[in-house]
mmCIF file of C-alpha atoms in Angstrom:
data_model
loop_
_atom_site.group_PDB
_atom_site.id
_atom_site.type_symbol
_atom_site.label_atom_id
_atom_site.label_comp_id
_atom_site.label_asym_id
_atom_site.label_seq_id
_atom_site.Cartn_x
_atom_site.Cartn_y
_atom_site.Cartn_z
ATOM 1 C CA MET A 1 -3.035 -11.857 22.803
ATOM 2 C CA SER A 2 -4.395 -14.045 20.003
ATOM 3 C CA GLY A 3 -7.275 -11.613 19.507
ATOM 4 C CA ASN A 4 -5.746 -9.358 17.322
ATOM 5 C CA VAL A 5 -4.863 -11.814 14.654
ATOM 6 C CA GLU A 6 -8.256 -13.815 15.017
ATOM 7 C CA LEU A 7 -9.898 -9.960 14.514
ATOM 8 C CA LEU A 8 -8.507 -9.601 11.336
ATOM 9 C CA SER A 9 -9.544 -13.375 10.258
ATOM 10 C CA ASP A 10 -13.294 -12.750 11.732
ATOM 11 C CA THR A 11 -13.350 -9.464 9.891
ATOM 12 C CA LEU A 12 -12.267 -10.938 6.620
ATOM 13 C CA ALA A 13 -14.530 -13.882 6.970
ATOM 14 C CA GLY A 14 -17.464 -11.652 8.001
ATOM 15 C CA ALA A 15 -17.011 -9.581 4.402
ATOM 16 C CA ARG A 16 -17.319 -12.986 2.836
ATOM 17 C CA SER A 17 -20.225 -14.198 4.520
ATOM 18 C CA GLU A 18 -22.172 -11.212 3.291
ATOM 19 C CA ASN A 19 -20.914 -12.444 -0.015
ATOM 20 C CA ARG A 20 -18.435 -9.254 -0.784
ATOM 21 C CA ALA A 21 -14.537 -8.427 -0.662
ATOM 22 C CA ALA A 22 -12.965 -6.393 2.379
ATOM 23 C CA LEU A 23 -12.100 -3.209 2.151
ATOM 24 C CA ILE A 24 -8.324 -2.626 3.187
ATOM 25 C CA ALA A 25 -7.299 1.064 3.477
ATOM 26 C CA TYR A 26 -3.641 2.228 3.691
ATOM 27 C CA LEU A 27 -2.796 5.343 5.271
ATOM 28 C CA PRO A 28 1.145 6.176 6.427
ATOM 29 C CA ALA A 29 1.538 7.172 9.874
ATOM 30 C CA GLY A 30 2.620 10.994 10.699
ATOM 31 C CA PHE A 31 1.323 11.935 7.551
ATOM 32 C CA PRO A 32 0.544 15.200 7.483
ATOM 33 C CA THR A 33 0.966 15.131 10.978
ATOM 34 C CA VAL A 34 0.734 12.262 13.720
ATOM 35 C CA ASP A 35 -2.605 13.648 15.119
ATOM 36 C CA VAL A 36 -4.128 14.132 11.493
ATOM 37 C CA GLY A 37 -2.876 10.640 10.608
ATOM 38 C CA ILE A 38 -4.760 8.917 13.451
ATOM 39 C CA GLU A 39 -7.964 11.076 12.600
ATOM 40 C CA ALA A 40 -7.509 9.535 9.031
ATOM 41 C CA VAL A 41 -7.478 6.099 10.277
ATOM 42 C CA LYS A 42 -10.784 6.588 12.114
ATOM 43 C CA ALA A 43 -12.048 8.335 8.928
ATOM 44 C CA ALA A 44 -11.551 5.402 6.645
ATOM 45 C CA PHE A 45 -13.081 3.392 9.105
ATOM 46 C CA GLU A 46 -16.310 5.675 9.172
ATOM 47 C CA GLY A 47 -16.525 5.687 5.782
ATOM 48 C CA GLY A 48 -16.608 2.023 5.584
ATOM 49 C CA ALA A 49 -13.116 0.246 5.155
ATOM 50 C CA ASP A 50 -13.074 -3.080 6.854
ATOM 51 C CA VAL A 51 -9.116 -2.678 7.735
ATOM 52 C CA VAL A 52 -6.369 -0.364 7.719
ATOM 53 C CA GLU A 53 -3.242 -1.093 6.972
ATOM 54 C CA VAL A 54 -0.557 1.839 8.879
ATOM 55 C CA GLY A 55 2.596 2.762 7.076
ATOM 56 C CA LEU A 56 5.637 2.844 8.761
ATOM 57 C CA PRO A 57 7.225 5.724 6.522
ATOM 58 C CA HIS A 58 10.727 4.697 5.185
ATOM 59 C CA SER A 59 13.291 6.677 3.320
ATOM 60 C CA ASP A 60 13.501 3.987 0.426
ATOM 61 C CA PRO A 61 10.189 2.305 0.093
ATOM 62 C CA VAL A 62 11.042 0.468 -3.047
ATOM 63 C CA LEU A 63 7.472 -0.615 -3.607
ATOM 64 C CA ASP A 64 5.762 2.861 -3.305
ATOM 65 C CA GLY A 65 5.295 4.973 -5.781
ATOM 66 C CA PRO A 66 5.543 8.583 -6.014
ATOM 67 C CA VAL A 67 2.578 9.511 -4.098
ATOM 68 C CA ILE A 68 3.234 7.366 -0.764
ATOM 69 C CA GLN A 69 6.794 8.437 -1.413
ATOM 70 C CA THR A 70 5.737 12.208 -1.088
ATOM 71 C CA ALA A 71 3.353 11.338 2.041
ATOM 72 C CA ASP A 72 6.420 9.137 3.718
ATOM 73 C CA ASP A 73 8.873 12.214 2.887
ATOM 74 C CA ILE A 74 6.454 14.802 4.723
ATOM 75 C CA ALA A 75 5.718 12.016 7.688
ATOM 76 C CA LEU A 76 9.784 11.514 8.284
ATOM 77 C CA ARG A 77 10.514 15.559 7.778
ATOM 78 C CA GLY A 78 7.862 15.875 10.756
ATOM 79 C CA GLY A 79 10.036 13.368 12.946
ATOM 80 C CA VAL A 80 7.875 10.388 13.056
ATOM 81 C CA LYS A 81 9.087 7.699 15.312
ATOM 82 C CA ILE A 82 7.947 4.281 15.718
ATOM 83 C CA ALA A 83 6.139 5.101 18.801
ATOM 84 C CA ASP A 84 3.927 7.511 16.846
ATOM 85 C CA VAL A 85 3.125 4.195 14.479
ATOM 86 C CA MET A 86 1.984 2.193 17.340
ATOM 87 C CA ARG A 87 0.316 5.206 18.934
ATOM 88 C CA THR A 88 -1.525 5.116 15.546
ATOM 89 C CA VAL A 89 -2.519 1.801 15.324
ATOM 90 C CA ARG A 90 -3.667 1.974 18.997
ATOM 91 C CA GLU A 91 -5.883 4.869 18.703
ATOM 92 C CA GLY A 92 -7.169 3.799 15.231
ATOM 93 C CA HIS A 93 -8.116 0.710 16.862
ATOM 94 C CA GLU A 94 -9.736 1.438 20.033
ATOM 95 C CA ALA A 95 -12.045 4.199 18.702
ATOM 96 C CA THR A 96 -13.345 1.797 16.156
ATOM 97 C CA GLY A 97 -12.562 -1.900 17.444
ATOM 98 C CA LYS A 98 -11.689 -2.805 14.042
ATOM 99 C CA PRO A 99 -8.162 -4.487 12.743
ATOM 100 C CA VAL A 100 -5.275 -2.203 12.250
ATOM 101 C CA LEU A 101 -2.013 -3.817 10.535
ATOM 102 C CA VAL A 102 1.278 -2.119 10.032
ATOM 103 C CA MET A 103 2.797 -2.182 6.932
ATOM 104 C CA THR A 104 6.807 -1.741 7.049
ATOM 105 C CA TYR A 105 10.039 -2.565 5.415
ATOM 106 C CA TRP A 106 12.226 -4.871 7.127
ATOM 107 C CA ASN A 107 14.908 -2.667 8.206
ATOM 108 C CA PRO A 108 12.954 -0.255 10.733
ATOM 109 C CA ILE A 109 11.969 -3.585 12.458
ATOM 110 C CA ASP A 110 15.548 -4.941 12.400
ATOM 111 C CA ARG A 111 17.243 -2.092 13.665
ATOM 112 C CA TYR A 112 14.443 -1.505 16.522
ATOM 113 C CA GLY A 113 14.392 -5.161 17.403
ATOM 114 C CA ILE A 114 11.979 -7.904 16.710
ATOM 115 C CA GLU A 115 10.797 -8.973 20.134
ATOM 116 C CA ARG A 116 10.142 -5.126 21.361
ATOM 117 C CA PHE A 117 8.600 -4.132 17.913
ATOM 118 C CA THR A 118 6.126 -7.467 18.053
ATOM 119 C CA ALA A 119 5.243 -6.844 21.823
ATOM 120 C CA GLU A 120 4.639 -3.007 20.916
ATOM 121 C CA LEU A 121 2.696 -3.865 18.239
ATOM 122 C CA ALA A 122 0.205 -6.548 20.157
ATOM 123 C CA GLU A 123 0.326 -4.270 23.129
ATOM 124 C CA ALA A 124 -1.173 -1.586 20.882
ATOM 125 C CA GLY A 125 -3.890 -3.952 19.591
ATOM 126 C CA GLY A 126 -2.278 -4.232 16.104
ATOM 127 C CA ALA A 127 -3.821 -7.350 14.061
ATOM 128 C CA GLY A 128 -0.124 -7.821 12.509
ATOM 129 C CA CYS A 129 2.476 -6.496 9.818
ATOM 130 C CA ILE A 130 2.728 -6.490 5.910
ATOM 131 C CA LEU A 131 6.052 -6.749 5.119
ATOM 132 C CA PRO A 132 6.912 -6.578 1.518
ATOM 133 C CA ASP A 133 10.569 -6.955 1.363
ATOM 134 C CA LEU A 134 11.046 -9.946 4.032
ATOM 135 C CA PRO A 135 11.994 -12.899 2.357
ATOM 136 C CA VAL A 136 10.124 -15.767 3.796
ATOM 137 C CA GLU A 137 13.494 -17.878 3.966
ATOM 138 C CA GLU A 138 14.898 -15.099 6.518
ATOM 139 C CA SER A 139 11.606 -14.837 8.284
ATOM 140 C CA GLY A 140 11.520 -17.619 10.857
ATOM 141 C CA VAL A 141 12.321 -15.670 13.812
ATOM 142 C CA TRP A 142 9.960 -12.642 13.196
ATOM 143 C CA ARG A 143 7.313 -15.454 12.608
ATOM 144 C CA GLU A 144 8.066 -17.080 16.021
ATOM 145 C CA HIS A 145 7.978 -13.695 17.607
ATOM 146 C CA ALA A 146 4.576 -12.596 15.604
ATOM 147 C CA GLU A 147 3.028 -15.892 16.779
ATOM 148 C CA LYS A 148 3.854 -15.624 20.103
ATOM 149 C CA HIS A 149 1.971 -12.153 20.461
ATOM 150 C CA GLY A 150 -0.858 -13.519 18.566
ATOM 151 C CA LEU A 151 0.217 -11.061 15.350
ATOM 152 C CA ALA A 152 -0.489 -11.714 11.809
ATOM 153 C CA THR A 153 2.490 -12.058 9.203
ATOM 154 C CA VAL A 154 1.402 -11.093 5.575
ATOM 155 C CA PHE A 155 3.292 -11.843 2.819
ATOM 156 C CA VAL A 156 3.293 -9.832 -0.329
ATOM 157 C CA VAL A 157 3.054 -12.363 -3.853
ATOM 158 C CA ALA A 158 3.285 -10.949 -7.428
ATOM 159 C CA PRO A 159 2.562 -12.067 -10.741
ATOM 160 C CA SER A 160 6.304 -13.196 -11.340
ATOM 161 C CA SER A 161 5.911 -15.447 -8.535
ATOM 162 C CA GLN A 162 6.304 -19.004 -9.849
ATOM 163 C CA ASP A 163 3.472 -21.489 -8.500
ATOM 164 C CA ALA A 164 6.279 -23.201 -6.264
ATOM 165 C CA ARG A 165 6.908 -20.129 -4.601
ATOM 166 C CA LEU A 166 3.455 -19.240 -4.349
ATOM 167 C CA ALA A 167 3.178 -22.356 -2.094
ATOM 168 C CA LYS A 168 6.152 -21.640 -0.098
ATOM 169 C CA ILE A 169 5.164 -18.018 0.907
ATOM 170 C CA THR A 170 1.647 -18.906 1.783
ATOM 171 C CA ALA A 171 2.500 -21.622 3.901
ATOM 172 C CA ALA A 172 4.028 -19.199 5.962
ATOM 173 C CA GLY A 173 2.134 -16.350 6.055
ATOM 174 C CA SER A 174 -0.967 -15.727 8.070
ATOM 175 C CA GLY A 175 -3.855 -13.168 8.246
ATOM 176 C CA PHE A 176 -4.512 -13.224 4.407
ATOM 177 C CA VAL A 177 -2.057 -12.750 1.132
ATOM 178 C CA TYR A 178 -1.334 -9.600 -0.480
ATOM 179 C CA ALA A 179 -1.611 -10.197 -3.692
ATOM 180 C CA ALA A 180 0.320 -7.310 -5.731
ATOM 181 C CA SER A 181 -0.214 -6.480 -9.087
ATOM 182 C CA LEU A 182 1.892 -4.369 -11.054
ATOM 183 C CA MET A 183 0.275 -1.063 -12.783
ATOM 184 C CA GLY A 184 1.137 1.169 -15.503
ATOM 185 C CA VAL A 185 3.992 0.398 -17.164
ATOM 186 C CA THR A 186 3.371 -3.357 -17.108
ATOM 187 C CA GLY A 187 0.309 -3.249 -19.657
ATOM 188 C CA THR A 188 -3.176 -1.706 -20.573
ATOM 189 C CA ARG A 189 -5.417 -1.934 -17.594
ATOM 190 C CA ALA A 190 -7.709 -4.597 -19.038
ATOM 191 C CA SER A 191 -4.401 -6.932 -19.146
ATOM 192 C CA VAL A 192 -3.624 -5.821 -15.487
ATOM 193 C CA GLY A 193 -7.016 -7.007 -14.367
ATOM 194 C CA VAL A 194 -6.562 -10.418 -16.097
ATOM 195 C CA GLN A 195 -3.037 -10.734 -14.721
ATOM 196 C CA ALA A 196 -4.467 -10.216 -11.160
ATOM 197 C CA GLN A 197 -7.313 -12.567 -11.583
ATOM 198 C CA ASP A 198 -4.865 -15.275 -12.621
ATOM 199 C CA LEU A 199 -2.345 -14.288 -9.737
ATOM 200 C CA VAL A 200 -5.395 -14.739 -7.122
ATOM 201 C CA ARG A 201 -6.441 -17.913 -8.861
ATOM 202 C CA ARG A 202 -2.654 -19.355 -8.503
ATOM 203 C CA THR A 203 -2.519 -18.214 -4.779
ATOM 204 C CA ARG A 204 -5.668 -19.830 -3.981
ATOM 205 C CA ALA A 205 -4.676 -23.163 -5.057
ATOM 206 C CA THR A 206 -2.254 -23.073 -2.469
ATOM 207 C CA THR A 207 -3.832 -21.746 0.450
ATOM 208 C CA GLU A 208 -7.076 -20.917 2.735
ATOM 209 C CA LEU A 209 -5.970 -17.608 3.785
ATOM 210 C CA PRO A 210 -8.224 -14.846 2.042
ATOM 211 C CA VAL A 211 -6.281 -13.363 -1.095
ATOM 212 C CA CYS A 212 -6.219 -9.525 -1.073
ATOM 213 C CA VAL A 213 -5.228 -7.569 -3.983
ATOM 214 C CA GLY A 214 -3.554 -4.388 -3.944
ATOM 215 C CA LEU A 215 -3.687 -2.953 -7.795
ATOM 216 C CA GLY A 216 -3.865 0.587 -8.032
ATOM 217 C CA VAL A 217 -7.412 0.582 -7.566
ATOM 218 C CA SER A 218 -8.648 4.265 -6.858
ATOM 219 C CA ASN A 219 -12.334 4.461 -7.483
ATOM 220 C CA ALA A 220 -15.576 2.317 -6.953
ATOM 221 C CA GLN A 221 -15.973 0.694 -10.621
ATOM 222 C CA GLN A 222 -12.278 -0.453 -10.066
ATOM 223 C CA ALA A 223 -12.781 -1.429 -6.639
ATOM 224 C CA ALA A 224 -15.998 -3.637 -8.111
ATOM 225 C CA GLU A 225 -13.937 -5.337 -10.442
ATOM 226 C CA VAL A 226 -11.359 -6.303 -8.154
ATOM 227 C CA ALA A 227 -13.966 -7.282 -5.695
ATOM 228 C CA SER A 228 -15.312 -9.741 -8.045
ATOM 229 C CA PHE A 229 -12.598 -12.065 -7.999
ATOM 230 C CA ALA A 230 -10.546 -11.204 -5.070
ATOM 231 C CA ASP A 231 -11.092 -11.797 -0.735
ATOM 232 C CA GLY A 232 -10.340 -8.087 -0.424
ATOM 233 C CA VAL A 233 -9.780 -4.791 -2.218
ATOM 234 C CA ILE A 234 -6.402 -2.999 -0.895
ATOM 235 C CA VAL A 235 -6.306 0.928 -1.723
ATOM 236 C CA GLY A 236 -3.205 2.970 -0.800
ATOM 237 C CA SER A 237 -2.207 6.004 -3.245
ATOM 238 C CA ALA A 238 -5.815 7.276 -3.758
ATOM 239 C CA PHE A 239 -6.611 8.014 0.196
ATOM 240 C CA VAL A 240 -2.978 9.574 0.289
ATOM 241 C CA LYS A 241 -3.409 11.513 -3.069
ATOM 242 C CA ARG A 242 -6.711 13.115 -1.713
ATOM 243 C CA MET A 243 -5.360 14.213 1.656
ATOM 244 C CA LEU A 244 -2.364 15.723 -0.512
ATOM 245 C CA ASP A 245 -4.816 17.385 -2.636
ATOM 246 C CA ALA A 246 -6.938 18.969 0.190
ATOM 247 C CA PRO A 247 -6.780 22.486 0.961
ATOM 248 C CA GLY A 248 -6.602 21.488 4.483
ATOM 249 C CA PRO A 249 -6.737 18.889 7.278
ATOM 250 C CA ALA A 250 -10.517 19.149 7.579
ATOM 251 C CA ALA A 251 -11.022 19.022 4.064
ATOM 252 C CA GLY A 252 -8.454 16.114 3.881
ATOM 253 C CA LEU A 253 -10.414 13.965 6.400
ATOM 254 C CA GLU A 254 -13.637 14.364 4.594
ATOM 255 C CA ALA A 255 -12.217 13.151 1.383
ATOM 256 C CA VAL A 256 -10.923 10.142 3.171
ATOM 257 C CA ARG A 257 -14.532 9.469 4.362
ATOM 258 C CA GLU A 258 -16.019 10.246 1.001
ATOM 259 C CA LEU A 259 -13.586 8.218 -0.803
ATOM 260 C CA ALA A 260 -14.113 5.024 1.601
ATOM 261 C CA ALA A 261 -17.804 5.320 1.585
ATOM 262 C CA ASP A 262 -17.491 5.204 -2.340
ATOM 263 C CA LEU A 263 -15.041 2.180 -2.361
ATOM 264 C CA ALA A 264 -17.058 0.353 0.267
ATOM 265 C CA LYS A 265 -20.422 0.814 -2.174
ATOM 266 C CA GLY A 266 -17.681 -0.469 -4.956
ATOM 267 C CA VAL A 267 -16.728 -3.732 -3.105
ATOM 268 C CA ARG A 268 -20.259 -4.442 -2.576
ATOM 269 C CA ARG A 269 -21.336 -4.165 -5.842
ATOM 270 C CA GLY A 270 -18.670 -6.250 -7.234
ATOM 271 C CA ALA A 271 -20.229 -9.231 -5.305
#
């Protein structure tokens, strides 16, 4: 089963060999329905995403803003289950042959069972997991099972992370490093770009892993800006907002495809 994490690594290396950042799209499973959510993953890939993160909807998504919280709420009210998340991963990956990760908070995995979750994710063709709230010190059992099943463990670093802490996190992670740079209240757009650039520089000093930035990027211009210094550009809320604003599912899928195409041009421009 080691092919899953290798596919992710090869995809990121492939983007680098083209002298560009990878485009990583985020979409929650079960939103607006399980079936449409699966089609949205395919649409993001069709538009030009290199990797897709499938969100496991959670009632208390501490790192997600109001747009993703709204989508999660719709998915949860629709009765989305972990089995639906696995199905979304499987069908998105099988339709495209491209890497699909799960982004989830720790509590649902803990309740579901680590061995069961990792085995099912690997069996579905998943490339790994992004775990924003799992402290690296408490990740040993998870990493043991993830490695056994050939899954990447992606940890999140932030501008507040000290250099020694960055080194500890990146040493434990695999696949890539998710560099989260806060938007809005942390300062103006220009200073946030500088902050993210500094975080990427400091993170790269500790690891050979690609460093991908989730930064509130919503258009090609911002994607190009982040692509000029990061290995990957992660876009979530902008995709979800397009679907929330669309008059219906077909229009939502077309909007996802169009945004992915726009952002894919952006990451190439930023090379």
